[in-house]
C-alpha cells in the first residue's frame, strides 16, 4: 500500500506541456512539495523512480458502454466492478457509464445499479464512476445506429426526471436528436441540470443551431450517426463549428473515422475535442459474437457490426484511442488534453480529476515515450497490471 509517495525523474504532463518536476502524493491526493514535507515528517516515504517515463493524468472517458464482457446496463454489480478495474488498469481512471435505448424497466434497473455505485464512490482499484451519459432513448429512428428502434421515444421532462431520480441524480450528459418531437422545448427546460449533446440525428444546420441556442453544448461521436458536412448542407457539424462553446466527441479507434478526418477535426475544433472510446462489452475480449442492447454484434479484427453491417460501437479502450490519434499526427500534448483534462472539465469534475495538480485525486499513468503503459495509479494506489492483457 502506497501512503506517502514521491515520483522522481519522470516528464510530467500538466498545464498543457511536459515538465521535469517531481510529483508528490499523500494518501489519495496530489499535494504540493511544501505540503508533502510538512505533513509527512516522521512518516515513511516511498520513492518511485520514473526516469525515462512520461507521467500523464489518468484519462477521462465520457462515452463508454462496456468492456470485458460487461455492459453498464447489465445491472450487475460484479460485472460493473470488473469493468471499472479493467478500465483503470488501461489508464482510464474516471468515466461516465453510457446507456442505450432499452425498455424502460431494463433502463430503470440499470440506472439504479449504476447510481448506487456512483453514490458509494466506486470500487477499490477501479476507475472512478463519475456519473452517467444517457445516450438514448431520445434519438432519431433514421440515425439510430446500433440502438433498437423499438425503444426510441420522444424526450419529456417527466421521463428524464424519473430516470434521473432512479440514478441518484448522477446523469451528467444526455445525447438526443433535436429534430424529434418536443426536443427543443425539453432542452430549454433541463439545460441547467445536465449537459445536452446532439446525437443520432438527421438535423439540418438551422435545427442544430436552434438546439445550441436552446442549451445544447456538445456533440456525440462527431461524424457518426449524423449527416456529413456538405458545402450546401452544413448540418450539425457545420453548426458546431460556428459555435465556439460547443465541444465534440471523436472516436479515434481506427474504425469509426478516417485518419485524415481525425487530423481535420483537431484543426477544425482546436481545444474543443473530447476523445472517447464508445467501447462496448467486446472490448478486451477479441473476436466473437456479443450482445448489445439485445442485438447480436459480431466482432472481427477490431470492428463490431450488427447483422446488417452497421457499426455497433467500438472494441477499443480510450488509451488505445489516444495512441491512434497520435499515430495520425496529433501532437501528444493535444491528444492527452483531449483524453483527460478537457472531458473532465466538460462534465464538471476537473476540481477532482483529469489533471496532475495539488488537491486532485492521485490518478495517473506512467508510460514509456512510445505510450506503453508501465504503471497506473488510482487514488494513489497501483492498479493490477495483469488486467491490461486479460478479460478477467
XYZ file of C-alpha atoms in Angstrom:
392
model
C 0.000 0.000 0.000
C 1.342 3.384 -1.012
C 0.826 6.139 1.574
C 3.346 8.942 1.012
C 4.987 8.835 -2.390
C 7.400 10.946 -4.399
C 7.752 10.236 -8.120
C 11.124 11.358 -9.433
C 12.665 11.577 -12.868
C 9.501 11.424 -14.996
C 8.456 14.028 -17.545
C 5.174 15.281 -16.113
C 2.271 16.497 -18.243
C 0.477 19.430 -16.651
C -0.728 22.839 -17.809
C -0.614 21.665 -21.423
C 3.074 20.740 -21.558
C 5.705 18.364 -20.205
C 7.839 19.436 -17.248
C 10.810 17.866 -15.499
C 9.432 18.098 -11.980
C 8.821 15.722 -9.070
C 5.257 14.733 -8.173
C 4.077 14.231 -4.600
C 1.211 12.051 -3.370
C -0.136 11.921 0.165
C -2.795 9.245 0.547
C -5.222 9.549 -2.362
C -4.290 13.100 -3.467
C -1.607 15.015 -5.287
C -0.071 17.564 -2.945
C 2.407 20.404 -3.270
C 6.044 19.854 -2.326
C 5.741 22.152 0.675
C 2.630 20.416 1.962
C 4.156 16.981 1.367
C 7.212 17.571 3.530
C 5.221 19.471 6.147
C 2.679 16.696 6.675
C 4.863 13.624 6.111
C 7.519 14.371 8.708
C 8.294 11.176 10.564
C 6.293 9.005 8.176
C 7.835 6.545 5.714
C 8.080 7.890 2.174
C 8.093 5.682 -0.912
C 10.243 6.837 -3.825
C 9.058 5.791 -7.292
C 11.713 6.145 -9.982
C 10.106 7.473 -13.162
C 13.326 8.055 -15.072
C 12.697 7.803 -18.809
C 8.920 7.678 -18.361
C 6.054 10.079 -19.026
C 3.705 10.868 -16.151
C 0.234 11.548 -17.543
C -3.072 12.359 -15.865
C -5.449 9.414 -15.791
C -7.794 9.518 -18.780
C -11.444 10.597 -18.693
C -13.858 8.625 -20.905
C -17.225 10.378 -21.077
C -18.692 7.889 -23.553
C -18.200 4.186 -22.907
C -20.755 1.361 -22.744
C -18.727 -1.601 -21.580
C -15.699 -3.891 -21.717
C -14.518 -7.370 -20.665
C -17.923 -8.974 -21.361
C -19.714 -6.380 -19.206
C -22.165 -3.684 -20.275
C -23.019 -0.839 -17.904
C -26.721 -1.627 -18.420
C -26.400 -5.234 -17.213
C -27.473 -4.053 -13.754
C -24.937 -6.424 -12.259
C -22.579 -5.061 -9.610
C -19.916 -7.723 -10.129
C -19.764 -7.018 -13.880
C -19.532 -3.276 -13.280
C -16.722 -3.771 -10.772
C -14.800 -5.926 -13.266
C -15.286 -3.288 -15.971
C -14.092 -0.461 -13.721
C -10.966 -2.358 -12.695
C -10.134 -3.188 -16.311
C -10.575 0.421 -17.417
C -8.370 1.673 -14.596
C -5.624 -0.795 -15.496
C -5.805 0.531 -19.069
C -5.272 4.121 -17.921
C -8.906 5.264 -17.836
C -9.245 6.442 -14.251
C -12.585 8.277 -14.434
C -15.540 7.669 -16.741
C -19.226 8.056 -17.421
C -21.285 4.885 -17.760
C -23.115 5.279 -21.052
C -26.515 3.714 -21.639
C -28.502 2.505 -24.663
C -32.107 2.771 -25.797
C -33.746 -0.022 -23.792
C -37.150 -0.952 -22.372
C -37.996 1.416 -19.528
C -37.893 -1.310 -16.886
C -34.468 -2.515 -18.061
C -33.071 1.003 -18.217
C -34.537 1.857 -14.804
C -32.910 -1.171 -13.187
C -29.557 -0.375 -14.800
C -29.638 3.276 -13.745
C -30.438 2.309 -10.170
C -27.440 -0.045 -10.027
C -25.075 2.466 -11.637
C -26.354 5.224 -9.378
C -25.697 3.136 -6.282
C -22.045 2.629 -7.292
C -21.680 6.350 -8.015
C -23.048 7.117 -4.550
C -20.690 4.643 -2.883
C -17.727 6.331 -4.554
C -16.716 3.448 -6.819
C -14.765 0.262 -6.272
C -11.259 -0.395 -4.941
C -8.585 -0.213 -7.689
C -11.245 0.691 -10.214
C -11.899 3.750 -12.323
C -13.966 6.458 -10.650
C -17.547 6.122 -11.897
C -18.215 9.839 -12.090
C -21.760 9.670 -13.432
C -23.932 8.637 -16.344
C -24.158 9.558 -20.011
C -27.744 8.909 -21.120
C -27.434 8.041 -24.819
C -30.995 7.404 -25.900
C -33.832 6.841 -25.912
C -34.474 10.356 -27.299
C -32.961 9.724 -30.729
C -33.865 9.730 -34.419
C -35.010 6.358 -35.745
C -33.384 7.042 -39.119
C -30.000 7.660 -37.484
C -30.343 5.192 -34.628
C -27.109 3.314 -35.382
C -26.946 0.319 -33.038
C -29.904 1.484 -30.934
C -33.032 -0.672 -31.104
C -35.824 1.274 -32.841
C -38.459 -0.330 -30.609
C -37.252 1.605 -27.580
C -36.694 5.053 -29.092
C -39.113 7.705 -27.837
C -39.649 11.453 -27.688
C -37.944 13.413 -24.943
C -40.016 14.517 -21.985
C -39.061 16.258 -18.761
C -41.203 13.832 -16.759
C -39.435 10.788 -18.208
C -35.967 12.261 -17.715
C -36.690 13.280 -14.114
C -37.966 9.750 -13.425
C -34.747 8.237 -14.800
C -32.522 10.755 -13.032
C -34.197 10.086 -9.681
C -33.540 6.372 -10.098
C -29.910 7.186 -10.935
C -29.471 9.283 -7.808
C -29.242 12.414 -9.982
C -25.998 11.106 -11.484
C -26.848 11.821 -15.141
C -24.290 14.332 -16.441
C -24.891 14.165 -20.223
C -27.988 13.489 -22.333
C -27.467 12.640 -26.016
C -30.550 13.371 -28.106
C -31.787 14.298 -31.569
C -33.011 17.922 -31.662
C -35.384 17.444 -34.619
C -37.601 14.944 -32.785
C -40.961 15.933 -31.263
C -40.599 18.171 -28.246
C -36.798 18.015 -28.155
C -36.125 21.762 -28.302
C -38.630 22.529 -25.549
C -37.137 19.706 -23.486
C -33.679 21.230 -23.899
C -34.839 24.615 -22.688
C -36.398 23.016 -19.618
C -33.413 20.894 -18.489
C -30.435 22.900 -19.776
C -29.435 23.997 -16.268
C -29.460 20.441 -14.896
C -27.412 18.443 -17.387
C -25.103 18.841 -20.393
C -27.074 18.394 -23.626
C -25.462 16.729 -26.621
C -26.664 16.333 -30.212
C -26.564 12.709 -31.324
C -28.086 10.117 -33.643
C -29.693 12.921 -35.563
C -30.780 13.983 -39.051
C -30.904 17.645 -38.024
C -30.061 20.281 -40.582
C -27.925 23.334 -39.863
C -30.819 25.541 -38.755
C -32.230 22.940 -36.379
C -28.810 22.262 -34.889
C -28.267 25.997 -34.418
C -31.627 26.273 -32.651
C -30.593 23.371 -30.425
C -27.394 25.147 -29.430
C -29.443 28.266 -28.654
C -31.787 26.079 -26.579
C -28.936 24.837 -24.397
C -27.045 22.069 -26.200
C -23.265 22.463 -25.921
C -21.819 19.134 -27.016
C -21.903 16.749 -29.997
C -21.770 12.982 -29.520
C -19.318 10.990 -31.700
C -18.841 13.632 -34.396
C -19.437 12.411 -37.981
C -21.078 9.184 -36.806
C -24.887 8.821 -36.901
C -25.413 12.288 -38.397
C -25.403 13.900 -41.868
C -21.942 14.616 -43.294
C -20.545 18.129 -43.620
C -21.654 19.386 -47.069
C -20.967 22.752 -48.666
C -24.687 23.397 -49.221
C -25.979 21.462 -46.203
C -23.554 22.045 -43.307
C -25.756 20.197 -40.801
C -24.804 19.534 -37.182
C -21.077 19.559 -37.918
C -21.205 22.977 -39.576
C -23.330 24.406 -36.780
C -20.974 23.059 -34.111
C -18.016 24.547 -35.941
C -19.523 28.026 -35.688
C -20.463 27.783 -32.002
C -17.261 28.204 -30.019
C -18.766 26.929 -26.760
C -19.622 23.527 -28.252
C -17.389 20.532 -27.564
C -17.263 17.488 -29.836
C -16.562 13.807 -29.225
C -14.302 11.854 -31.543
C -13.901 8.067 -31.665
C -10.281 7.591 -32.759
C -10.365 3.793 -32.818
C -9.209 3.245 -36.405
C -12.710 2.173 -37.472
C -15.217 4.987 -36.952
C -13.276 7.857 -38.542
C -10.572 8.018 -41.235
C -7.111 9.185 -40.061
C -7.321 12.266 -42.295
C -10.620 13.226 -40.667
C -9.109 12.772 -37.202
C -6.424 15.282 -38.168
C -9.021 17.602 -39.695
C -11.243 17.562 -36.601
C -8.409 18.700 -34.341
C -7.729 21.545 -36.765
C -11.423 22.452 -37.093
C -12.122 22.333 -33.347
C -8.878 23.368 -31.602
C -9.160 22.833 -27.863
C -12.734 21.518 -28.194
C -12.233 17.796 -28.892
C -13.063 15.085 -26.360
C -11.551 11.770 -27.343
C -13.956 8.963 -26.415
C -13.936 5.207 -26.842
C -17.651 4.349 -27.331
C -16.447 0.910 -26.203
C -18.866 -1.993 -25.868
C -18.654 -5.252 -23.932
C -16.380 -6.903 -26.509
C -13.509 -4.576 -25.586
C -10.649 -6.661 -24.233
C -12.249 -9.907 -25.435
C -11.030 -10.486 -29.014
C -13.181 -11.630 -31.930
C -16.542 -13.275 -31.390
C -20.277 -12.715 -31.049
C -21.632 -10.411 -28.364
C -24.846 -8.748 -27.204
C -25.535 -5.017 -27.395
C -28.893 -3.949 -26.045
C -30.471 -7.231 -27.081
C -28.960 -7.190 -30.570
C -26.322 -9.579 -31.908
C -22.947 -7.975 -32.635
C -20.105 -9.667 -34.490
C -16.547 -8.555 -33.784
C -13.811 -9.255 -36.305
C -10.409 -7.567 -36.391
C -11.462 -4.781 -34.030
C -14.651 -3.981 -35.976
C -18.036 -4.512 -34.293
C -21.083 -4.743 -36.566
C -24.750 -5.639 -36.478
C -26.191 -8.224 -38.870
C -26.913 -5.503 -41.486
C -23.321 -4.210 -41.365
C -23.905 -1.097 -39.247
C -21.068 -0.279 -36.848
C -22.061 -1.170 -33.283
C -19.719 0.759 -31.009
C -16.007 0.176 -30.643
C -13.838 -2.527 -29.119
C -11.057 -0.124 -28.141
C -10.387 1.457 -24.761
C -9.567 5.165 -24.551
C -5.818 4.836 -24.080
C -5.594 2.958 -27.381
C -7.705 5.702 -28.982
C -5.165 8.225 -27.690
C -2.354 6.146 -29.211
C -4.178 6.014 -32.553
C -4.759 9.775 -32.564
C -1.039 10.330 -32.033
C -0.269 7.897 -34.874
C -2.492 10.079 -37.089
C -0.213 13.060 -36.461
C -1.951 14.663 -33.487
C 0.582 16.193 -31.092
C 0.937 14.114 -27.943
C 0.158 17.096 -25.730
C -3.020 17.821 -27.711
C -4.182 14.217 -27.580
C -3.578 13.929 -23.829
C -5.562 17.103 -23.163
C -8.435 15.790 -25.311
C -8.487 12.485 -23.415
C -8.083 13.735 -19.850
C -8.403 17.356 -18.788
C -10.884 18.707 -21.339
C -13.544 15.985 -20.977
C -13.184 16.211 -17.184
C -13.850 19.932 -17.417
C -16.895 19.398 -19.635
C -18.583 17.121 -17.105
C -17.672 19.282 -14.130
C -15.102 17.100 -12.352
C -11.872 18.962 -13.101
C -11.609 20.025 -9.474
C -11.294 16.306 -8.665
C -9.553 14.605 -11.594
C -8.184 14.944 -15.111
C -5.011 16.835 -14.298
C -1.857 16.448 -12.206
C -2.319 19.231 -9.677
C -2.309 19.552 -5.922
C -5.660 18.699 -4.367
C -6.801 16.418 -7.184
C -7.167 12.661 -6.927
C -3.839 10.911 -7.474
C -4.999 9.257 -10.701
C -2.070 8.981 -13.077
C -0.239 6.894 -15.647
C 3.469 6.196 -16.033
C 4.216 5.284 -19.647
C 7.151 4.845 -21.971
C 7.675 7.560 -24.602
C 6.082 5.150 -27.122
C 2.970 5.122 -24.838
C 3.464 1.635 -23.479
C 1.848 1.712 -20.028
C 4.107 0.732 -17.121
C 2.026 1.761 -14.097
C -1.440 3.158 -13.438
C -2.452 4.617 -10.081
C -5.995 5.361 -8.899
C -6.396 7.360 -5.710
C -2.701 6.826 -5.023
C -2.871 3.022 -5.295
C -1.424 0.991 -8.171
C -3.870 -0.991 -10.291
C -3.406 -4.614 -11.298
C -1.243 -4.614 -14.470
C -2.418 -8.122 -15.355
C -5.867 -6.759 -16.209
C -4.475 -4.864 -19.198
C -3.961 -8.090 -21.143
C -6.788 -10.166 -19.749
C -10.556 -10.053 -19.895
C -10.558 -11.313 -16.318
